[in-house]
GROMACS .gro file of C-alpha atoms in nm:
model
  483
    1MET     CA    1   1.094  -1.751   2.262
    2ALA     CA    2   1.053  -1.982   1.936
    3LEU     CA    3   0.837  -1.861   1.667
    4SER     CA    4   0.642  -2.183   1.597
    5VAL     CA    5   0.350  -2.239   1.377
    6PRO     CA    6   0.017  -2.305   1.570
    7ASN     CA    7  -0.140  -2.625   1.557
    8ALA     CA    8  -0.478  -2.699   1.391
    9VAL     CA    9  -0.702  -2.597   1.671
   10PRO     CA   10  -0.937  -2.329   1.549
   11PRO     CA   11  -0.808  -1.986   1.635
   12ASP     CA   12  -0.965  -1.727   1.881
   13PRO     CA   13  -1.226  -1.530   1.686
   14ALA     CA   14  -1.114  -1.203   1.838
   15LEU     CA   15  -0.741  -1.275   1.710
   16VAL     CA   16  -0.895  -1.366   1.377
   17ALA     CA   17  -1.069  -1.025   1.362
   18LEU     CA   18  -0.780  -0.822   1.506
   19ASN     CA   19  -0.488  -1.007   1.369
   20ARG     CA   20  -0.598  -1.177   1.030
   21PHE     CA   21  -0.827  -0.927   0.927
   22GLY     CA   22  -0.688  -0.604   1.152
   23LEU     CA   23  -0.379  -0.426   1.250
   24GLY     CA   24  -0.385  -0.579   1.606
   25ALA     CA   25  -0.527  -0.476   1.960
   26LYS     CA   26  -0.523  -0.173   2.118
   27PRO     CA   27  -0.535  -0.072   2.496
   28GLY     CA   28  -0.907  -0.087   2.605
   29ASP     CA   29  -1.013  -0.335   2.332
   30ASP     CA   30  -1.238  -0.617   2.470
   31LEU     CA   31  -1.140  -0.939   2.327
   32GLY     CA   32  -1.456  -1.107   2.472
   33LYS     CA   33  -1.682  -0.858   2.336
   34ILE     CA   34  -1.508  -0.883   1.994
   35ALA     CA   35  -1.507  -1.264   1.982
   36ALA     CA   36  -1.896  -1.280   2.066
   37ASP     CA   37  -1.952  -1.102   1.715
   38ALA     CA   38  -1.612  -1.100   1.532
   39ARG     CA   39  -1.773  -1.105   1.202
   40GLY     CA   40  -2.007  -0.816   1.284
   41TYR     CA   41  -1.703  -0.630   1.444
   42LEU     CA   42  -1.532  -0.629   1.102
   43LYS     CA   43  -1.837  -0.567   0.883
   44ALA     CA   44  -1.944  -0.261   1.100
   45GLU     CA   45  -1.605  -0.104   0.979
   46LEU     CA   46  -1.685  -0.140   0.614
   47GLU     CA   47  -2.027   0.035   0.675
   48LEU     CA   48  -1.860   0.366   0.797
   49LEU     CA   49  -1.876   0.670   0.567
   50ASP     CA   50  -1.549   0.741   0.386
   51VAL     CA   51  -1.370   0.514   0.605
   52ALA     CA   52  -1.068   0.461   0.385
   53LEU     CA   53  -1.007   0.818   0.294
   54VAL     CA   54  -0.738   1.042   0.449
   55SER     CA   55  -0.877   1.382   0.411
   56ALA     CA   56  -0.668   1.708   0.352
   57ASP     CA   57  -0.971   1.887   0.499
   58ASP     CA   58  -0.913   1.731   0.834
   59SER     CA   59  -0.730   1.958   1.065
   60LYS     CA   60  -0.463   1.689   1.131
   61ASN     CA   61  -0.365   1.681   0.765
   62ALA     CA   62  -0.405   2.029   0.659
   63GLY     CA   63  -0.040   1.992   0.540
   64LEU     CA   64  -0.098   1.741   0.263
   65LEU     CA   65  -0.073   1.834  -0.093
   66ASP     CA   66  -0.254   1.693  -0.385
   67SER     CA   67  -0.049   1.506  -0.625
   68THR     CA   68  -0.026   1.810  -0.863
   69ALA     CA   69   0.094   2.032  -0.588
   70ALA     CA   70   0.346   1.770  -0.472
   71ILE     CA   71   0.488   1.707  -0.815
   72GLN     CA   72   0.523   2.087  -0.891
   73ALA     CA   73   0.713   2.123  -0.556
   74SER     CA   74   0.955   1.859  -0.659
   75MET     CA   75   1.002   1.992  -1.007
   76ALA     CA   76   1.072   2.345  -0.837
   77ALA     CA   77   1.307   2.178  -0.580
   78ALA     CA   78   1.494   1.973  -0.850
   79ALA     CA   79   1.512   2.324  -1.048
   80GLU     CA   80   1.669   2.508  -0.752
   81ARG     CA   81   1.918   2.203  -0.724
   82LYS     CA   82   2.023   2.225  -1.065
   83ALA     CA   83   2.067   2.600  -1.017
   84ALA     CA   84   2.265   2.578  -0.687
   85ARG     CA   85   2.486   2.318  -0.859
   86GLU     CA   86   2.559   2.555  -1.169
   87LYS     CA   87   2.631   2.861  -0.970
   88PRO     CA   88   2.846   2.947  -0.711
   89ALA     CA   89   2.747   2.971  -0.350
   90PRO     CA   90   2.629   3.336  -0.270
   91ALA     CA   91   2.833   3.510  -0.005
   92MET     CA   92   2.548   3.573   0.236
   93GLN     CA   93   2.377   3.279   0.384
   94PRO     CA   94   1.986   3.263   0.353
   95ALA     CA   95   1.792   3.327   0.665
   96ALA     CA   96   1.710   3.019   0.871
   97ASP     CA   97   1.390   2.846   0.780
   98THR     CA   98   1.183   2.910   1.091
   99SER     CA   99   0.854   2.721   0.971
  100ASP     CA  100   0.726   2.386   1.136
  101GLY     CA  101   0.882   2.198   0.865
  102SER     CA  102   0.572   2.081   0.726
  103ALA     CA  103   0.530   2.090   0.340
  104GLU     CA  104   0.224   2.327   0.375
  105ALA     CA  105   0.404   2.560   0.627
  106LYS     CA  106   0.698   2.585   0.367
  107ARG     CA  107   0.477   2.658   0.098
  108LYS     CA  108   0.276   2.946   0.285
  109SER     CA  109   0.617   3.085   0.395
  110GLY     CA  110   0.757   3.104   0.057
  111VAL     CA  111   0.981   2.827   0.136
  112PRO     CA  112   0.957   2.558  -0.140
  113PRO     CA  113   0.872   2.211   0.050
  114VAL     CA  114   1.134   1.968  -0.072
  115GLU     CA  115   1.029   1.577  -0.130
  116ALA     CA  116   1.146   1.461   0.232
  117ASP     CA  117   0.909   1.703   0.365
  118ILE     CA  118   0.612   1.600   0.158
  119TYR     CA  119   0.727   1.219   0.228
  120ARG     CA  120   0.722   1.268   0.617
  121ASP     CA  121   0.360   1.443   0.625
  122GLU     CA  122   0.223   1.172   0.412
  123ALA     CA  123   0.382   0.901   0.624
  124GLN     CA  124   0.250   1.072   0.946
  125ALA     CA  125  -0.105   1.079   0.799
  126ARG     CA  126  -0.072   0.698   0.696
  127PHE     CA  127   0.050   0.607   1.038
  128ASP     CA  128  -0.223   0.830   1.213
  129LYS     CA  129  -0.489   0.667   1.015
  130ALA     CA  130  -0.357   0.306   1.097
  131LEU     CA  131  -0.311   0.374   1.450
  132GLY     CA  132  -0.655   0.513   1.492
  133ALA     CA  133  -0.843   0.248   1.303
  134ALA     CA  134  -1.061   0.002   1.474
  135PRO     CA  135  -1.006  -0.302   1.390
  136GLY     CA  136  -0.796  -0.187   1.076
  137PHE     CA  137  -0.970  -0.396   0.842
  138VAL     CA  138  -0.994  -0.113   0.599
  139GLU     CA  139  -0.639  -0.014   0.648
  140ARG     CA  140  -0.544  -0.378   0.573
  141LEU     CA  141  -0.710  -0.358   0.227
  142VAL     CA  142  -0.568  -0.016   0.161
  143GLY     CA  143  -0.207  -0.182   0.228
  144PHE     CA  144  -0.310  -0.451  -0.006
  145TRP     CA  145  -0.408  -0.253  -0.302
  146SER     CA  146  -0.155  -0.005  -0.242
  147ASN     CA  147   0.132  -0.272  -0.276
  148HIS     CA  148  -0.072  -0.449  -0.592
  149PHE     CA  149  -0.066  -0.112  -0.786
  150CYS     CA  150   0.258  -0.003  -0.633
  151VAL     CA  151   0.484   0.281  -0.723
  152SER     CA  152   0.842   0.310  -0.579
  153THR     CA  153   1.017   0.640  -0.427
  154ALA     CA  154   1.334   0.477  -0.536
  155LYS     CA  155   1.248   0.572  -0.884
  156GLY     CA  156   1.329   0.931  -0.796
  157GLN     CA  157   1.248   1.250  -0.597
  158LEU     CA  158   0.918   1.307  -0.787
  159VAL     CA  159   0.782   0.965  -0.703
  160ARG     CA  160   0.906   1.038  -0.328
  161ALA     CA  161   0.684   1.336  -0.328
  162CYS     CA  162   0.378   1.224  -0.470
  163ALA     CA  163   0.357   0.846  -0.374
  164GLY     CA  164   0.147   0.930  -0.042
  165ALA     CA  165  -0.084   1.147  -0.277
  166PHE     CA  166  -0.116   0.855  -0.523
  167GLU     CA  167  -0.214   0.634  -0.257
  168ARG     CA  168  -0.495   0.893  -0.111
  169GLU     CA  169  -0.614   0.976  -0.472
  170ALA     CA  170  -0.599   0.642  -0.671
  171VAL     CA  171  -0.646   0.367  -0.409
  172ARG     CA  172  -0.832   0.476  -0.110
  173PRO     CA  173  -1.133   0.618  -0.248
  174PHE     CA  174  -1.197   0.283  -0.453
  175VAL     CA  175  -1.094   0.008  -0.185
  176LEU     CA  176  -1.473  -0.061  -0.103
  177GLY     CA  177  -1.570   0.052  -0.482
  178ARG     CA  178  -1.510  -0.133  -0.818
  179PHE     CA  179  -1.181  -0.277  -0.919
  180ALA     CA  180  -1.216  -0.148  -1.259
  181ASP     CA  181  -1.264   0.206  -1.148
  182MET     CA  182  -0.936   0.163  -0.930
  183LEU     CA  183  -0.771   0.041  -1.227
  184LEU     CA  184  -0.857   0.318  -1.432
  185ALA     CA  185  -0.757   0.581  -1.155
  186VAL     CA  186  -0.412   0.420  -1.097
  187GLU     CA  187  -0.324   0.400  -1.475
  188HIS     CA  188  -0.440   0.746  -1.527
  189HIS     CA  189  -0.242   0.890  -1.227
  190PRO     CA  190   0.087   1.063  -1.295
  191ALA     CA  191   0.271   0.871  -1.025
  192MET     CA  192   0.212   0.521  -1.225
  193LEU     CA  193   0.286   0.686  -1.571
  194PHE     CA  194   0.621   0.827  -1.422
  195TYR     CA  195   0.712   0.508  -1.229
  196LEU     CA  196   0.656   0.291  -1.541
  197ASP     CA  197   0.787   0.517  -1.785
  198ASN     CA  198   0.490   0.574  -1.994
  199ARG     CA  199   0.614   0.921  -2.039
  200GLN     CA  200   0.871   0.782  -2.264
  201SER     CA  201   0.651   0.583  -2.461
  202THR     CA  202   0.585   0.709  -2.820
  203GLY     CA  203   0.380   0.570  -3.098
  204PRO     CA  204   0.607   0.503  -3.389
  205ASP     CA  205   0.371   0.596  -3.667
  206SER     CA  206   0.263   0.905  -3.444
  207ARG     CA  207   0.349   1.227  -3.541
  208ALA     CA  208   0.574   1.275  -3.271
  209GLY     CA  209   0.731   0.943  -3.320
  210LYS     CA  210   0.813   1.020  -3.711
  211ARG     CA  211   0.950   1.334  -3.608
  212ARG     CA  212   1.171   1.242  -3.333
  213GLY     CA  213   1.227   0.876  -3.414
  214ARG     CA  214   1.081   0.737  -3.079
  215GLY     CA  215   0.898   0.432  -3.032
  216LEU     CA  216   0.724   0.216  -2.799
  217ASN     CA  217   0.827   0.159  -2.397
  218GLU     CA  218   0.628  -0.149  -2.312
  219ASN     CA  219   0.689  -0.107  -1.929
  220LEU     CA  220   0.337   0.000  -1.830
  221ALA     CA  221   0.151  -0.231  -2.061
  222ARG     CA  222   0.330  -0.548  -1.957
  223GLU     CA  223   0.306  -0.450  -1.574
  224ILE     CA  224  -0.104  -0.392  -1.617
  225LEU     CA  225  -0.114  -0.719  -1.783
  226GLU     CA  226   0.119  -0.929  -1.579
  227LEU     CA  227   0.086  -0.764  -1.225
  228HIS     CA  228  -0.226  -0.543  -1.237
  229THR     CA  229  -0.494  -0.757  -1.375
  230LEU     CA  230  -0.440  -1.095  -1.585
  231GLY     CA  231  -0.132  -1.246  -1.406
  232VAL     CA  232   0.172  -1.384  -1.549
  233ASP     CA  233  -0.009  -1.695  -1.665
  234GLY     CA  234  -0.303  -1.476  -1.758
  235GLY     CA  235  -0.312  -1.585  -2.147
  236TYR     CA  236  -0.173  -1.284  -2.315
  237SER     CA  237   0.095  -1.284  -2.560
  238GLN     CA  238   0.387  -1.047  -2.640
  239ALA     CA  239   0.176  -0.919  -2.923
  240ASP     CA  240  -0.084  -0.823  -2.697
  241VAL     CA  241   0.167  -0.628  -2.496
  242THR     CA  242   0.305  -0.460  -2.796
  243SER     CA  243  -0.072  -0.354  -2.921
  244PHE     CA  244  -0.156  -0.248  -2.577
  245ALA     CA  245   0.157  -0.026  -2.516
  246GLY     CA  246   0.057   0.139  -2.865
  247ALA     CA  247  -0.304   0.193  -2.725
  248LEU     CA  248  -0.139   0.366  -2.398
  249THR     CA  249   0.068   0.603  -2.599
  250GLY     CA  250  -0.017   0.954  -2.533
  251TRP     CA  251  -0.098   0.869  -2.170
  252THR     CA  252   0.147   1.132  -1.988
  253MET     CA  253   0.236   1.391  -1.739
  254ALA     CA  254   0.248   1.728  -1.829
  255GLY     CA  255   0.637   1.868  -1.764
  256ARG     CA  256   0.733   2.134  -1.590
  257LYS     CA  257   0.717   2.398  -1.873
  258GLY     CA  258   0.347   2.324  -1.886
  259ARG     CA  259   0.336   2.276  -2.269
  260LEU     CA  260   0.054   2.016  -2.260
  261GLY     CA  261  -0.104   2.141  -1.970
  262GLU     CA  262  -0.070   2.219  -1.577
  263PRO     CA  263   0.260   2.069  -1.481
  264GLY     CA  264   0.231   1.756  -1.265
  265THR     CA  265  -0.120   1.650  -1.408
  266PHE     CA  266  -0.235   1.372  -1.649
  267VAL     CA  267  -0.267   1.469  -2.000
  268PHE     CA  268  -0.340   1.288  -2.306
  269ASP     CA  269  -0.110   1.374  -2.599
  270PRO     CA  270  -0.251   1.305  -2.931
  271ASP     CA  271   0.089   1.371  -3.154
  272ALA     CA  272   0.251   1.080  -2.933
  273HIS     CA  273  -0.047   0.840  -2.976
  274GLN     CA  274  -0.012   0.546  -3.199
  275PRO     CA  275  -0.274   0.573  -3.477
  276GLY     CA  276  -0.499   0.301  -3.578
  277GLU     CA  277  -0.660  -0.004  -3.427
  278ALA     CA  278  -0.514  -0.210  -3.140
  279VAL     CA  279  -0.582  -0.566  -3.079
  280LEU     CA  280  -0.585  -0.730  -2.736
  281LEU     CA  281  -0.670  -1.080  -2.629
  282GLY     CA  282  -0.821  -1.121  -2.981
  283LYS     CA  283  -1.050  -0.803  -2.940
  284THR     CA  284  -1.014  -0.515  -3.194
  285TYR     CA  285  -1.016  -0.175  -3.037
  286PRO     CA  286  -1.071   0.092  -3.322
  287ALA     CA  287  -0.871   0.399  -3.329
  288GLY     CA  288  -1.016   0.651  -3.046
  289GLY     CA  289  -0.764   0.825  -2.883
  290MET     CA  290  -0.732   0.813  -2.487
  291GLY     CA  291  -1.063   0.623  -2.500
  292GLN     CA  292  -0.918   0.332  -2.677
  293ALA     CA  293  -0.684   0.197  -2.377
  294GLU     CA  294  -0.960   0.296  -2.137
  295ALA     CA  295  -1.204   0.059  -2.321
  296ALA     CA  296  -0.908  -0.228  -2.314
  297LEU     CA  297  -0.877  -0.158  -1.949
  298ASN     CA  298  -1.239  -0.181  -1.878
  299ASP     CA  299  -1.238  -0.512  -2.048
  300ILE     CA  300  -0.940  -0.664  -1.869
  301ALA     CA  301  -1.086  -0.563  -1.574
  302ARG     CA  302  -1.359  -0.825  -1.638
  303GLN     CA  303  -1.149  -1.100  -1.769
  304PRO     CA  304  -1.170  -1.448  -1.576
  305ALA     CA  305  -0.793  -1.440  -1.532
  306THR     CA  306  -0.805  -1.121  -1.365
  307ALA     CA  307  -1.069  -1.253  -1.133
  308ARG     CA  308  -0.855  -1.547  -1.047
  309HIS     CA  309  -0.546  -1.347  -0.996
  310ILE     CA  310  -0.696  -1.114  -0.756
  311ALA     CA  311  -0.874  -1.387  -0.578
  312THR     CA  312  -0.535  -1.588  -0.531
  313LYS     CA  313  -0.362  -1.248  -0.415
  314LEU     CA  314  -0.631  -1.180  -0.153
  315ALA     CA  315  -0.633  -1.523  -0.033
  316ARG     CA  316  -0.281  -1.535   0.002
  317HIS     CA  317  -0.254  -1.217   0.213
  318PHE     CA  318  -0.554  -1.287   0.451
  319PHE     CA  319  -0.546  -1.695   0.477
  320ALA     CA  320  -0.218  -1.858   0.386
  321ASP     CA  321   0.089  -1.856   0.173
  322ASP     CA  322  -0.077  -2.145  -0.035
  323PRO     CA  323  -0.441  -2.088   0.012
  324PRO     CA  324  -0.685  -2.352  -0.023
  325ALA     CA  325  -0.838  -2.370  -0.359
  326ALA     CA  326  -1.214  -2.376  -0.230
  327VAL     CA  327  -1.113  -1.991  -0.106
  328VAL     CA  328  -0.979  -1.868  -0.435
  329ASP     CA  329  -1.262  -2.022  -0.617
  330ARG     CA  330  -1.526  -1.851  -0.420
  331LEU     CA  331  -1.349  -1.519  -0.427
  332ALA     CA  332  -1.305  -1.549  -0.791
  333GLU     CA  333  -1.687  -1.643  -0.837
  334ILE     CA  334  -1.776  -1.327  -0.625
  335PHE     CA  335  -1.567  -1.086  -0.814
  336THR     CA  336  -1.696  -1.231  -1.159
  337LYS     CA  337  -2.077  -1.211  -1.037
  338THR     CA  338  -2.042  -0.866  -0.872
  339ASP     CA  339  -1.834  -0.689  -1.164
  340GLY     CA  340  -1.549  -0.662  -0.931
  341ASP     CA  341  -1.697  -0.521  -0.630
  342LEU     CA  342  -1.451  -0.479  -0.373
  343ARG     CA  343  -1.689  -0.431  -0.077
  344ALA     CA  344  -1.856  -0.779  -0.166
  345LEU     CA  345  -1.520  -0.930  -0.178
  346ALA     CA  346  -1.429  -0.788   0.167
  347LEU     CA  347  -1.735  -0.933   0.298
  348ALA     CA  348  -1.694  -1.242   0.135
  349LEU     CA  349  -1.341  -1.274   0.299
  350VAL     CA  350  -1.517  -1.228   0.620
  351ASP     CA  351  -1.807  -1.472   0.569
  352LEU     CA  352  -1.564  -1.759   0.443
  353PRO     CA  353  -1.579  -2.033   0.692
  354GLU     CA  354  -1.190  -2.092   0.637
  355ALA     CA  355  -1.150  -1.763   0.781
  356TRP     CA  356  -1.253  -1.871   1.100
  357SER     CA  357  -1.107  -2.239   1.110
  358LEU     CA  358  -0.759  -2.203   0.967
  359PRO     CA  359  -0.478  -2.129   1.220
  360LEU     CA  360  -0.305  -1.817   1.214
  361THR     CA  361   0.019  -1.903   1.058
  362LYS     CA  362   0.138  -1.609   0.844
  363LEU     CA  363   0.378  -1.380   0.964
  364ARG     CA  364   0.297  -1.024   1.008
  365SER     CA  365   0.461  -0.808   0.734
  366PRO     CA  366   0.693  -0.557   0.863
  367LEU     CA  367   0.440  -0.268   0.822
  368ASP     CA  368   0.167  -0.444   0.986
  369TYR     CA  369   0.413  -0.539   1.264
  370ALA     CA  370   0.550  -0.184   1.310
  371VAL     CA  371   0.182  -0.069   1.338
  372ALA     CA  372   0.064  -0.343   1.546
  373VAL     CA  373   0.366  -0.271   1.803
  374ARG     CA  374   0.257   0.075   1.816
  375ARG     CA  375  -0.117  -0.007   1.871
  376ALA     CA  376  -0.018  -0.229   2.148
  377ILE     CA  377   0.184   0.017   2.336
  378GLY     CA  378  -0.069   0.265   2.312
  379SER     CA  379   0.052   0.520   2.058
  380THR     CA  380  -0.249   0.707   1.878
  381SER     CA  381  -0.056   0.958   1.709
  382GLY     CA  382   0.231   0.980   1.451
  383LYS     CA  383   0.379   1.248   1.586
  384GLU     CA  384   0.734   1.223   1.438
  385PRO     CA  385   0.702   0.937   1.201
  386GLN     CA  386   1.096   0.897   1.170
  387ARG     CA  387   1.112   0.639   1.436
  388THR     CA  388   0.847   0.402   1.253
  389LEU     CA  389   0.993   0.475   0.923
  390ARG     CA  390   1.334   0.355   1.053
  391TRP     CA  391   1.185   0.032   1.181
  392LEU     CA  392   1.048  -0.013   0.832
  393ARG     CA  393   1.368   0.016   0.666
  394ALA     CA  394   1.563  -0.206   0.915
  395LEU     CA  395   1.289  -0.478   0.826
  396GLY     CA  396   1.325  -0.456   0.471
  397GLU     CA  397   1.000  -0.285   0.394
  398PRO     CA  398   1.045   0.082   0.359
  399LEU     CA  399   0.720   0.304   0.298
  400TRP     CA  400   0.632   0.326  -0.067
  401GLN     CA  401   0.952   0.167  -0.190
  402PRO     CA  402   0.900  -0.190  -0.320
  403PRO     CA  403   1.204  -0.338  -0.488
  404GLY     CA  404   1.001  -0.370  -0.794
  405PRO     CA  405   0.677  -0.321  -0.985
  406ASN     CA  406   0.537  -0.647  -0.830
  407GLY     CA  407   0.549  -0.488  -0.475
  408PHE     CA  408   0.690  -0.635  -0.141
  409SER     CA  409   0.631  -0.996  -0.109
  410ASP     CA  410   0.342  -1.125   0.063
  411ARG     CA  411   0.486  -1.460   0.148
  412THR     CA  412   0.609  -1.539   0.520
  413ASP     CA  413   0.932  -1.682   0.420
  414SER     CA  414   1.022  -1.353   0.271
  415TRP     CA  415   1.008  -1.210   0.636
  416ALA     CA  416   1.112  -1.506   0.878
  417SER     CA  417   1.483  -1.493   0.833
  418ALA     CA  418   1.690  -1.510   1.150
  419GLU     CA  419   1.810  -1.169   1.079
  420GLY     CA  420   1.473  -1.041   1.056
  421LEU     CA  421   1.355  -1.175   1.361
  422LYS     CA  422   1.657  -1.062   1.526
  423THR     CA  423   1.542  -0.687   1.394
  424ARG     CA  424   1.195  -0.771   1.526
  425LEU     CA  425   1.332  -0.810   1.858
  426ASP     CA  426   1.553  -0.498   1.850
  427ILE     CA  427   1.226  -0.318   1.757
  428ALA     CA  428   1.044  -0.494   2.055
  429TRP     CA  429   1.303  -0.380   2.300
  430GLN     CA  430   1.299  -0.012   2.161
  431ALA     CA  431   0.925   0.008   2.153
  432ALA     CA  432   0.933  -0.130   2.541
  433ARG     CA  433   1.200   0.145   2.641
  434GLN     CA  434   1.016   0.399   2.449
  435ALA     CA  435   0.646   0.335   2.594
  436SER     CA  436   0.556   0.633   2.814
  437ASP     CA  437   0.330   0.400   3.032
  438ILE     CA  438   0.382   0.040   3.082
  439GLY     CA  439   0.109  -0.142   3.259
  440ASP     CA  440   0.122  -0.487   3.420
  441PRO     CA  441   0.254  -0.711   3.121
  442ASP     CA  442   0.014  -0.993   3.237
  443ASP     CA  443  -0.265  -0.759   3.182
  444MET     CA  444  -0.142  -0.638   2.864
  445LEU     CA  445  -0.125  -1.012   2.756
  446SER     CA  446  -0.495  -1.049   2.802
  447THR     CA  447  -0.563  -0.716   2.612
  448VAL     CA  448  -0.348  -0.799   2.323
  449ILE     CA  449  -0.360  -1.194   2.313
  450GLY     CA  450  -0.612  -1.322   2.548
  451ALA     CA  451  -0.707  -1.657   2.611
  452SER     CA  452  -0.510  -1.816   2.287
  453ALA     CA  453  -0.168  -1.719   2.483
  454SER     CA  454   0.031  -2.037   2.511
  455ALA     CA  455   0.187  -2.148   2.836
  456GLU     CA  456   0.504  -2.106   2.706
  457THR     CA  457   0.431  -1.736   2.627
  458ARG     CA  458   0.251  -1.669   2.965
  459GLN     CA  459   0.563  -1.808   3.143
  460ALA     CA  460   0.810  -1.637   2.961
  461ILE     CA  461   0.624  -1.293   3.054
  462ALA     CA  462   0.572  -1.391   3.415
  463ARG     CA  463   0.942  -1.436   3.461
  464ALA     CA  464   1.024  -1.105   3.306
  465GLU     CA  465   1.274  -0.916   3.519
  466SER     CA  466   1.102  -0.571   3.464
  467LYS     CA  467   0.772  -0.446   3.292
  468GLN     CA  468   0.999  -0.331   2.978
  469GLN     CA  469   1.118  -0.677   2.932
  470GLY     CA  470   0.774  -0.852   2.983
  471LEU     CA  471   0.640  -0.590   2.717
  472ALA     CA  472   0.921  -0.671   2.473
  473LEU     CA  473   0.846  -1.036   2.533
  474LEU     CA  474   0.490  -0.995   2.464
  475LEU     CA  475   0.570  -0.819   2.140
  476MET     CA  476   0.793  -1.083   2.038
  477ALA     CA  477   0.530  -1.375   2.124
  478PRO     CA  478   0.440  -1.603   1.817
  479GLU     CA  479   0.070  -1.516   1.892
  480PHE     CA  480   0.169  -1.163   1.849
  481GLN     CA  481   0.382  -1.239   1.529
  482ARG     CA  482   0.108  -1.434   1.368
  483ARG     CA  483  -0.180  -1.319   1.145
   0.00000   0.00000   0.00000
């Protein structure tokens, strides 16, 4: 079935709500009812209390570790691996681990949880949240911001252990809050400081710099300006990067020995901080320790270039690879007027007339596709997340492992290769074979796509030789792939 681009006919409001803004339909969804008040359907989710949070207090998530515990577990595991490499294997093998394998169970049993255990538990919690959400608009926002402020497990086992906690602690609490608050939370987080090497940045004129002969690492400062706030054309200079990097010195993570504080926590090391004032975008920030960079971050969050950069990325994510200028202008205006109120931006996305008139032309990202598949076949629990994690690796978007600090691409052509579409077909077949209870594919077509299904799609599913084949064709239909 060809993955053709839809024509200019306004899309079904239900598919706009579920596909453009959400994570796809689930069994039992009434597309007609959703279409009758699609804007209200989306806005209702924004009003739910703590809708973005994944709480470790929830019994389903009891095994989740906070970032400090996760980092400490990774440090302990690294120390054990190092010790094992340096010593001969003992004559007697240790008793088999009979715990349930979760990070929390291993911790309670005295067996240190390794990074893979922690990562698996976090992945399951992430997938459970996405599968249970209705319509999933807030989860889409979480995914957007997590990719915008990304860290990568490819950096090492420590990030693998705390990537999920980073998203839960520094992103989720702020997706409907203020951009500046999220920015500060992200840049303070040990995962980001480790990922972008700020632990290695020392003020040349600081006490530590003079003593050890170390200097600046500009990675964090550069990516904050280029990727997190102003954008590549945001009007900053190399001198701004260098000065900002100096202001950020001393922002670090306490190491395993706990010299600066509890291992794995954010700490400010005054001995490593570059003394003196910093100049950024023409403004002078007086010497002030940790508060110097915090003041700069708050100001950068309010820059017009930041408003435009965020507006462009949101418009690209939800509307089109090359979004209409009017959409970007409107979102940037709201960002500025509301001081970066992200709930106001989310409501604006829903209220923009272009949301309901532009055709659904963007291809679902691998993560969105994998979740949409599982929602469509009625999977409501992550149970074992390895299957979905394998799908994501095969599709080129492994969870929390972008290729660089700029995150995964949000453009259709990055995912629409012949090989990528073949992999999606393989996943559709796997999902169809693994589905425990397949109903009539024609009925599923009405639930998942509705009246927008083309004659070609209807005919292909009607001619399917089995329910499994019909379901696989549905999961590969252009109307299912597009958002």
